[in-house]
Amino acid sequence: PAPRASAARLLRRISFDLTGLPPTIPELDRFLADSSPEAYERAVDRLMASPAYGERMALEWLDVARYGDTDGLFEDHPRSIYPWRDWLVSAFNENLPYRDFISWQLAGDLYPNASLDQKIATGFLRNNPTSNEGGILDEDYRIKYLVDRVNTTSTAFLGLTMECAQCHDHKFDPMSQREYYQFGGFFNSLTGAGNTKGATAPTLRMLEPDQEQQLALVTAALAASEAALNETPRGMLDDFEKWLTTVAPTAAERDKIPNGREKQLVHFRGIWPGFADLRERRDQLAKEKASIDALAVVTMIAGDETNPRSNHILMRGDYDKPGDMVEPAAPISIMPYPDQWPKNRLGLARWIVSPDNPLTARVAVNRYWQMIFGSGIVATSEDFGTQGERPSHAALLDHLADDFIRSG
């Protein structure tokens, strides 16, 4: 066995492991001066309470979730999805239960009265690379994005090489091509096209609370101004009649005035001097509203089409060779999908986080073991199938997974 590490080296190790940062000199001095048996535990608690802890933990998941601030293909345009990244950091810092961590990212938008955080979390499904290259076929690329979501979800949460079943039955693991497209059915009706650029719908626009309050006041005032400008006071009608008989018939005005008395009244309302102050006030409010709207943070989220798309096996994986129609389902070799559960992303999330699912907890604890120790108990953290490595300590992996499930 390796010799016992010095106190200074131990603090340095746990500081890098939990925050990605070295300890400061004052932190090191305090740790060395603390000779109590609880010194190590206190140091761990302090590090896990640091905002840097969430940033360190999020770093690994950003890679798993293929996060990027740009489209990733062709001209690599910027796109706004960083609020998902910020949510991820806060999820770790707030110790969000792992079942919610998964469920929100896969189906947060489908929760009844979904919260802002639950919707933002679905950015996980929008992290895939996209393209707006001229000449690409829209459906071809939409299917490419679908395939990416299937492969990322199955690898990130289940440690599966499900992509091997896109074109044919998996050659090594008990997953058929039919099951691949059944799994894809959970994502096939997500809103979105193939040819996309930047932050495309569905999106959220978010303001700070004080900005929301100011926007509400300005919007109400603007609506009141518009309503006042649509009124027809007696004085305006009198001036309108005079205008019809004096100004309107002139050659200079004739081409500007619409036909019909009602349309002419609308036109006159827009130039009546009696509304000059109101029009100026309306224009000021409109500019103020636009300036507040411009401060909104935009992030891409997930959402389903109103009318679900038909879901087919794609022969040889080609987008334009649809085969049998299949309903959403999960691989039976892992765990049956109960008939009473909804066949949507919320049902899929429930299936993945079920305590009876043999993969989810093991894949999670193995990945964190790998992050801390450099190699997982299963060395192939992305492949828990027959072609992956066997656990070096299977009983330890089972114990950690069981404890992880019990802790939520």
Short mmCIF file of C-alpha atoms in Angstrom, two decimals, residues 4-403:
data_model
loop_
_atom_site.label_atom_id
_atom_site.label_comp_id
_atom_site.label_asym_id
_atom_site.label_seq_id
_atom_site.Cartn_x
_atom_site.Cartn_y
_atom_site.Cartn_z
CA ARG A 4 0.10 7.71 4.45
CA ALA A 5 -0.05 11.16 2.88
CA SER A 6 1.07 14.20 4.85
CA ALA A 7 -1.60 16.60 6.07
CA ALA A 8 -0.56 19.22 3.55
CA ARG A 9 -0.70 16.76 0.66
CA LEU A 10 -4.05 15.39 1.84
CA LEU A 11 -5.63 18.86 1.88
CA ARG A 12 -4.19 19.57 -1.54
CA ARG A 13 -5.71 16.36 -2.90
CA ILE A 14 -9.19 16.91 -1.55
CA SER A 15 -9.13 20.59 -2.58
CA PHE A 16 -8.40 19.67 -6.19
CA ASP A 17 -10.86 16.77 -6.09
CA LEU A 18 -13.76 18.80 -4.70
CA THR A 19 -13.17 22.30 -6.12
CA GLY A 20 -10.53 21.94 -8.82
CA LEU A 21 -8.48 24.56 -6.97
CA PRO A 22 -5.44 24.32 -4.69
CA PRO A 23 -5.83 25.30 -1.03
CA THR A 24 -4.88 28.84 -0.09
CA ILE A 25 -2.04 29.46 2.35
CA PRO A 26 -4.45 30.49 5.17
CA GLU A 27 -6.56 27.34 4.53
CA LEU A 28 -3.44 25.19 4.68
CA ASP A 29 -2.26 26.87 7.88
CA ARG A 30 -5.63 26.32 9.57
CA PHE A 31 -5.70 22.67 8.54
CA LEU A 32 -2.18 22.01 9.78
CA ALA A 33 -2.96 23.72 13.07
CA ASP A 34 -6.10 21.60 13.62
CA SER A 35 -5.01 18.40 15.37
CA SER A 36 -8.54 17.19 16.18
CA PRO A 37 -9.89 13.91 14.70
CA GLU A 38 -12.58 15.93 12.89
CA ALA A 39 -10.11 18.13 10.99
CA TYR A 40 -10.40 16.18 7.73
CA GLU A 41 -14.19 16.01 7.90
CA ARG A 42 -14.43 19.74 8.57
CA ALA A 43 -12.19 20.44 5.58
CA VAL A 44 -14.39 18.29 3.33
CA ASP A 45 -17.55 20.02 4.59
CA ARG A 46 -15.98 23.44 3.97
CA LEU A 47 -14.96 22.52 0.44
CA MET A 48 -18.37 21.06 -0.40
CA ALA A 49 -20.02 24.24 0.89
CA SER A 50 -17.91 26.33 -1.49
CA PRO A 51 -19.46 27.61 -4.76
CA ALA A 52 -16.40 26.13 -6.47
CA TYR A 53 -17.65 22.65 -5.54
CA GLY A 54 -20.63 22.95 -7.90
CA GLU A 55 -18.35 24.28 -10.64
CA ARG A 56 -15.95 21.36 -10.22
CA MET A 57 -18.74 18.76 -10.29
CA ALA A 58 -20.46 20.44 -13.24
CA LEU A 59 -17.27 20.38 -15.29
CA GLU A 60 -17.44 16.62 -15.73
CA TRP A 61 -21.16 16.63 -16.56
CA LEU A 62 -20.70 19.39 -19.13
CA ASP A 63 -18.51 16.98 -21.08
CA VAL A 64 -20.93 14.07 -20.67
CA ALA A 65 -23.82 16.27 -21.83
CA ARG A 66 -21.82 17.64 -24.85
CA TYR A 67 -22.29 21.26 -23.73
CA GLY A 68 -21.19 24.05 -26.05
CA ASP A 69 -21.79 27.79 -26.43
CA THR A 70 -21.81 27.44 -30.22
CA ASP A 71 -23.64 25.28 -32.75
CA GLY A 72 -20.64 23.02 -33.20
CA LEU A 73 -21.00 22.49 -36.97
CA PHE A 74 -20.52 24.48 -40.18
CA GLU A 75 -20.00 28.17 -39.26
CA ASP A 76 -20.24 27.34 -35.54
CA HIS A 77 -22.59 30.20 -34.67
CA PRO A 78 -22.98 31.30 -31.04
CA ARG A 79 -26.08 30.07 -29.26
CA SER A 80 -27.44 30.93 -25.84
CA ILE A 81 -27.83 27.99 -23.49
CA TYR A 82 -25.50 29.02 -20.66
CA PRO A 83 -28.38 29.29 -18.15
CA TRP A 84 -28.48 25.47 -18.33
CA ARG A 85 -24.80 25.46 -17.36
CA ASP A 86 -25.52 27.82 -14.46
CA TRP A 87 -28.46 25.65 -13.38
CA LEU A 88 -26.14 22.64 -13.42
CA VAL A 89 -23.68 24.34 -11.08
CA SER A 90 -26.47 25.32 -8.68
CA ALA A 91 -27.94 21.78 -8.81
CA PHE A 92 -24.68 20.39 -7.43
CA ASN A 93 -24.27 23.17 -4.90
CA GLU A 94 -27.82 22.67 -3.66
CA ASN A 95 -27.40 18.88 -3.59
CA LEU A 96 -30.37 18.26 -5.87
CA PRO A 97 -31.40 14.58 -5.54
CA TYR A 98 -30.02 12.55 -8.44
CA ARG A 99 -33.50 11.30 -9.38
CA ASP A 100 -34.54 14.94 -9.90
CA PHE A 101 -31.23 15.71 -11.59
CA ILE A 102 -32.09 13.10 -14.23
CA SER A 103 -35.84 13.67 -14.45
CA TRP A 104 -35.62 17.43 -14.82
CA GLN A 105 -33.06 17.21 -17.61
CA LEU A 106 -35.08 14.66 -19.54
CA ALA A 107 -38.61 15.89 -18.88
CA GLY A 108 -38.70 18.98 -16.67
CA ASP A 109 -41.05 20.71 -19.10
CA LEU A 110 -43.61 17.91 -18.73
CA TYR A 111 -44.08 18.35 -14.98
CA PRO A 112 -47.45 19.87 -13.98
CA ASN A 113 -46.88 23.61 -13.44
CA ALA A 114 -43.19 23.15 -14.28
CA SER A 115 -40.90 25.57 -12.48
CA LEU A 116 -38.37 27.79 -14.24
CA ASP A 117 -35.51 25.54 -13.09
CA GLN A 118 -37.27 22.42 -14.34
CA LYS A 119 -37.67 23.98 -17.78
CA ILE A 120 -34.11 25.29 -17.89
CA ALA A 121 -32.82 21.82 -16.97
CA THR A 122 -34.19 20.40 -20.23
CA GLY A 123 -31.40 22.26 -22.01
CA PHE A 124 -29.64 18.91 -21.65
CA LEU A 125 -31.66 17.79 -24.66
CA ARG A 126 -30.68 20.88 -26.68
CA ASN A 127 -26.91 20.58 -26.29
CA ASN A 128 -26.48 18.53 -29.46
CA PRO A 129 -24.40 20.02 -32.30
CA THR A 130 -26.52 21.62 -35.02
CA SER A 131 -25.94 22.99 -38.52
CA ASN A 132 -27.37 25.55 -40.91
CA GLU A 133 -25.19 24.64 -43.85
CA GLY A 134 -26.81 25.41 -47.18
CA GLY A 135 -28.15 22.38 -48.99
CA ILE A 136 -28.57 20.07 -46.00
CA LEU A 137 -31.79 18.11 -45.88
CA ASP A 138 -33.94 19.20 -42.96
CA GLU A 139 -35.32 15.78 -42.04
CA ASP A 140 -31.89 14.16 -42.44
CA TYR A 141 -30.41 16.48 -39.83
CA ARG A 142 -33.43 16.32 -37.54
CA ILE A 143 -32.87 12.57 -37.40
CA LYS A 144 -29.16 13.16 -36.74
CA TYR A 145 -30.14 15.25 -33.70
CA LEU A 146 -32.57 12.54 -32.59
CA VAL A 147 -29.82 9.92 -32.84
CA ASP A 148 -27.52 12.17 -30.79
CA ARG A 149 -30.13 12.43 -28.02
CA VAL A 150 -30.69 8.69 -27.94
CA ASN A 151 -26.96 7.95 -27.80
CA THR A 152 -26.16 10.64 -25.23
CA THR A 153 -29.05 9.71 -22.92
CA SER A 154 -28.26 5.99 -23.01
CA THR A 155 -24.55 6.53 -22.40
CA ALA A 156 -24.79 9.31 -19.80
CA PHE A 157 -27.37 7.66 -17.56
CA LEU A 158 -27.11 3.96 -18.40
CA GLY A 159 -23.55 3.38 -19.61
CA LEU A 160 -24.79 1.75 -22.82
CA THR A 161 -23.36 1.69 -26.34
CA MET A 162 -26.84 1.94 -27.78
CA GLU A 163 -25.55 3.67 -30.91
CA CYS A 164 -24.44 0.22 -32.14
CA ALA A 165 -28.11 -0.62 -32.74
CA GLN A 166 -28.94 2.34 -34.97
CA CYS A 167 -28.47 0.45 -38.23
CA HIS A 168 -28.85 -3.18 -37.10
CA ASP A 169 -29.25 -5.24 -33.94
CA HIS A 170 -26.45 -4.75 -31.43
CA LYS A 171 -23.71 -7.26 -32.17
CA PHE A 172 -22.79 -7.89 -28.53
CA ASP A 173 -25.42 -6.55 -26.12
CA PRO A 174 -29.07 -7.71 -26.00
CA MET A 175 -30.53 -4.64 -27.76
CA SER A 176 -32.30 -4.82 -31.10
CA GLN A 177 -32.64 -2.15 -33.74
CA ARG A 178 -36.36 -2.12 -32.99
CA GLU A 179 -35.57 -1.25 -29.36
CA TYR A 180 -33.24 1.52 -30.50
CA TYR A 181 -36.05 3.29 -32.35
CA GLN A 182 -38.52 2.52 -29.61
CA PHE A 183 -36.17 4.35 -27.26
CA GLY A 184 -35.86 7.13 -29.84
CA GLY A 185 -39.64 7.46 -29.80
CA PHE A 186 -39.40 9.25 -26.46
CA PHE A 187 -37.55 12.11 -28.22
CA ASN A 188 -38.96 11.95 -31.74
CA SER A 189 -41.65 14.58 -31.16
CA LEU A 190 -39.34 17.21 -29.70
CA THR A 191 -39.89 20.59 -31.34
CA GLY A 192 -37.12 21.56 -33.71
CA ALA A 193 -35.95 21.46 -37.30
CA GLY A 194 -32.82 20.05 -38.88
CA ASN A 195 -31.47 23.25 -40.42
CA THR A 196 -31.00 25.54 -37.42
CA LYS A 197 -28.80 28.45 -36.41
CA GLY A 198 -28.14 29.75 -32.92
CA ALA A 199 -30.71 29.63 -30.13
CA THR A 200 -33.85 28.29 -31.82
CA ALA A 201 -37.31 27.66 -30.38
CA PRO A 202 -38.41 26.59 -27.92
CA THR A 203 -36.62 29.09 -25.73
CA LEU A 204 -37.09 30.89 -22.43
CA ARG A 205 -36.55 34.62 -22.01
CA MET A 206 -35.66 35.53 -18.44
CA LEU A 207 -35.25 38.82 -16.60
CA GLU A 208 -34.08 39.67 -13.11
CA PRO A 209 -36.95 40.17 -10.59
CA ASP A 210 -36.59 43.97 -10.56
CA GLN A 211 -36.57 43.99 -14.36
CA GLU A 212 -39.70 41.82 -14.43
CA GLN A 213 -41.41 44.25 -12.08
CA GLN A 214 -40.40 47.27 -14.14
CA LEU A 215 -41.46 45.54 -17.35
CA ALA A 216 -44.90 44.83 -15.89
CA LEU A 217 -45.34 48.51 -14.94
CA VAL A 218 -44.19 49.74 -18.35
CA THR A 219 -46.36 47.21 -20.19
CA ALA A 220 -49.42 48.25 -18.20
CA ALA A 221 -48.72 51.94 -18.83
CA LEU A 222 -48.18 51.26 -22.53
CA ALA A 223 -51.49 49.39 -22.75
CA ALA A 224 -53.25 52.30 -21.03
CA SER A 225 -51.70 54.75 -23.51
CA GLU A 226 -52.77 52.62 -26.47
CA ALA A 227 -56.29 52.40 -25.08
CA ALA A 228 -56.47 56.18 -24.63
CA LEU A 229 -55.24 56.70 -28.19
CA ASN A 230 -58.07 54.48 -29.47
CA GLU A 231 -60.72 56.59 -27.79
CA THR A 232 -62.78 59.08 -29.81
CA PRO A 233 -63.39 62.22 -27.74
CA ARG A 234 -65.98 64.77 -28.89
CA GLY A 235 -63.31 67.34 -29.69
CA MET A 236 -61.57 64.96 -32.04
CA LEU A 237 -64.81 64.25 -33.91
CA ASP A 238 -65.42 67.98 -34.39
CA ASP A 239 -61.88 68.49 -35.69
CA PHE A 240 -62.26 65.45 -37.89
CA GLU A 241 -65.32 66.90 -39.62
CA LYS A 242 -63.48 70.19 -40.24
CA TRP A 243 -60.45 68.27 -41.54
CA LEU A 244 -62.62 66.32 -43.99
CA THR A 245 -63.96 69.50 -45.54
CA THR A 246 -60.79 71.60 -45.49
CA VAL A 247 -57.48 69.68 -45.37
CA ALA A 248 -58.41 66.23 -46.72
CA PRO A 249 -59.56 67.37 -50.19
CA THR A 250 -56.28 69.18 -50.91
CA ALA A 251 -53.99 67.68 -53.51
CA ALA A 252 -51.12 67.38 -51.01
CA GLU A 253 -53.17 65.19 -48.67
CA ARG A 254 -55.36 63.29 -51.13
CA ASP A 255 -52.84 60.51 -51.87
CA LYS A 256 -52.16 59.91 -48.15
CA ILE A 257 -55.75 59.42 -47.08
CA PRO A 258 -57.49 56.01 -47.31
CA ASN A 259 -60.97 55.59 -48.71
CA GLY A 260 -63.91 55.15 -46.38
CA ARG A 261 -64.92 57.19 -43.37
CA GLU A 262 -63.80 54.65 -40.73
CA LYS A 263 -60.33 54.31 -42.23
CA GLN A 264 -60.12 58.08 -42.54
CA LEU A 265 -61.00 58.44 -38.86
CA VAL A 266 -58.23 55.99 -37.94
CA HIS A 267 -55.82 58.01 -40.06
CA PHE A 268 -56.89 61.29 -38.46
CA ARG A 269 -56.55 59.81 -34.97
CA GLY A 270 -52.87 59.25 -35.74
CA ILE A 271 -52.26 62.91 -36.60
CA TRP A 272 -54.75 64.72 -34.34
CA PRO A 273 -52.88 67.39 -32.35
CA GLY A 274 -54.98 66.64 -29.29
CA PHE A 275 -53.22 63.27 -28.97
CA ALA A 276 -49.68 64.62 -29.49
CA ASP A 277 -48.65 64.27 -25.83
CA LEU A 278 -50.20 60.81 -25.61
CA ARG A 279 -48.39 59.67 -28.74
CA GLU A 280 -45.08 60.93 -27.38
CA ARG A 281 -45.73 59.15 -24.08
CA ARG A 282 -46.61 55.93 -25.92
CA ASP A 283 -43.44 56.08 -27.98
CA GLN A 284 -41.32 56.64 -24.87
CA LEU A 285 -42.92 53.67 -23.14
CA ALA A 286 -42.44 51.48 -26.22
CA LYS A 287 -38.73 52.33 -26.27
CA GLU A 288 -38.44 51.65 -22.56
CA LYS A 289 -40.18 48.28 -22.96
CA ALA A 290 -37.86 47.36 -25.84
CA SER A 291 -34.79 48.29 -23.79
CA ILE A 292 -35.93 46.07 -20.90
CA ASP A 293 -36.76 43.21 -23.27
CA ALA A 294 -33.24 43.49 -24.69
CA LEU A 295 -31.84 42.65 -21.23
CA ALA A 296 -33.57 39.26 -21.20
CA VAL A 297 -31.39 36.17 -21.00
CA VAL A 298 -32.34 33.56 -23.58
CA THR A 299 -31.87 29.82 -23.15
CA MET A 300 -32.96 26.86 -25.24
CA ILE A 301 -35.29 24.33 -23.62
CA ALA A 302 -37.15 21.20 -24.67
CA GLY A 303 -40.76 21.01 -25.76
CA ASP A 304 -42.90 18.56 -27.72
CA GLU A 305 -44.87 19.14 -30.90
CA THR A 306 -48.63 19.47 -30.42
CA ASN A 307 -49.18 16.57 -32.82
CA PRO A 308 -46.74 13.71 -32.15
CA ARG A 309 -44.66 12.56 -35.11
CA SER A 310 -45.03 9.00 -36.35
CA ASN A 311 -42.11 6.91 -35.11
CA HIS A 312 -40.51 4.30 -37.37
CA ILE A 313 -37.59 1.94 -37.46
CA LEU A 314 -35.19 3.45 -39.99
CA MET A 315 -33.82 0.76 -42.25
CA ARG A 316 -30.00 0.77 -42.14
CA GLY A 317 -30.37 3.95 -40.08
CA ASP A 318 -31.32 6.05 -43.13
CA TYR A 319 -33.73 8.91 -42.49
CA ASP A 320 -35.56 8.31 -45.78
CA LYS A 321 -36.11 4.55 -45.36
CA PRO A 322 -38.84 4.22 -42.74
CA GLY A 323 -39.81 0.70 -41.75
CA ASP A 324 -42.30 -0.55 -39.18
CA MET A 325 -43.98 1.99 -36.95
CA VAL A 326 -43.05 1.49 -33.28
CA GLU A 327 -44.22 2.97 -29.98
CA PRO A 328 -41.86 4.43 -27.37
CA ALA A 329 -40.38 1.76 -25.10
CA ALA A 330 -37.18 0.93 -23.21
CA PRO A 331 -34.85 -2.06 -23.67
CA ILE A 332 -36.54 -5.05 -22.04
CA SER A 333 -33.20 -6.69 -21.21
CA ILE A 334 -32.50 -3.94 -18.68
CA MET A 335 -35.91 -3.64 -17.06
CA PRO A 336 -39.52 -3.96 -18.25
CA TYR A 337 -41.33 -0.70 -18.95
CA PRO A 338 -44.62 -0.82 -16.99
CA ASP A 339 -47.71 -0.48 -19.17
CA GLN A 340 -49.29 2.03 -16.78
CA TRP A 341 -46.47 4.54 -17.17
CA PRO A 342 -46.86 7.28 -19.78
CA LYS A 343 -44.99 6.65 -23.02
CA ASN A 344 -43.29 10.02 -22.96
CA ARG A 345 -40.08 11.55 -21.62
CA LEU A 346 -41.54 11.75 -18.12
CA GLY A 347 -42.20 8.03 -18.18
CA LEU A 348 -38.70 7.38 -19.51
CA ALA A 349 -37.19 9.43 -16.67
CA ARG A 350 -39.23 7.40 -14.19
CA TRP A 351 -37.90 4.18 -15.75
CA ILE A 352 -34.30 5.39 -15.59
CA VAL A 353 -34.46 6.55 -11.94
CA SER A 354 -36.37 3.51 -10.73
CA PRO A 355 -34.51 1.75 -7.87
CA ASP A 356 -35.08 -1.45 -9.84
CA ASN A 357 -33.02 -0.20 -12.77
CA PRO A 358 -29.71 -2.09 -12.43
CA LEU A 359 -27.60 0.45 -14.32
CA THR A 360 -28.40 4.03 -13.34
CA ALA A 361 -26.92 4.16 -9.84
CA ARG A 362 -23.92 1.99 -10.75
CA VAL A 363 -23.08 4.19 -13.73
CA ALA A 364 -23.33 7.35 -11.60
CA VAL A 365 -21.18 6.22 -8.66
CA ASN A 366 -18.65 4.69 -11.03
CA ARG A 367 -18.27 7.98 -12.88
CA TYR A 368 -17.66 9.89 -9.64
CA TRP A 369 -15.19 7.24 -8.50
CA GLN A 370 -13.40 7.74 -11.82
CA MET A 371 -13.43 11.50 -11.33
CA ILE A 372 -11.79 11.24 -7.90
CA PHE A 373 -9.43 8.31 -8.38
CA GLY A 374 -8.64 8.58 -12.08
CA SER A 375 -10.11 5.20 -13.05
CA GLY A 376 -13.56 3.78 -12.44
CA ILE A 377 -14.36 0.54 -10.65
CA VAL A 378 -15.57 -0.25 -14.16
CA ALA A 379 -12.72 1.20 -16.23
CA THR A 380 -14.99 1.71 -19.25
CA SER A 381 -17.38 4.17 -17.61
CA GLU A 382 -19.14 4.70 -20.94
CA ASP A 383 -19.71 0.98 -21.56
CA PHE A 384 -21.31 -1.32 -18.99
CA GLY A 385 -22.10 -3.83 -21.73
CA THR A 386 -20.44 -7.12 -22.57
CA GLN A 387 -17.57 -5.41 -24.39
CA GLY A 388 -16.79 -3.16 -21.43
CA GLU A 389 -14.41 -3.98 -18.61
CA ARG A 390 -15.64 -6.07 -15.68
CA PRO A 391 -15.80 -4.28 -12.28
CA SER A 392 -12.52 -4.55 -10.42
CA HIS A 393 -14.50 -4.70 -7.14
CA ALA A 394 -18.08 -5.67 -7.93
CA ALA A 395 -19.22 -5.83 -4.29
CA LEU A 396 -17.92 -2.31 -3.68
CA LEU A 397 -19.76 -1.02 -6.75
CA ASP A 398 -22.98 -2.68 -5.56
CA HIS A 399 -22.58 -1.23 -2.07
CA LEU A 400 -21.97 2.30 -3.38
CA ALA A 401 -24.92 2.04 -5.79
CA ASP A 402 -27.24 0.81 -3.03
CA ASP A 403 -26.17 3.64 -0.73
#
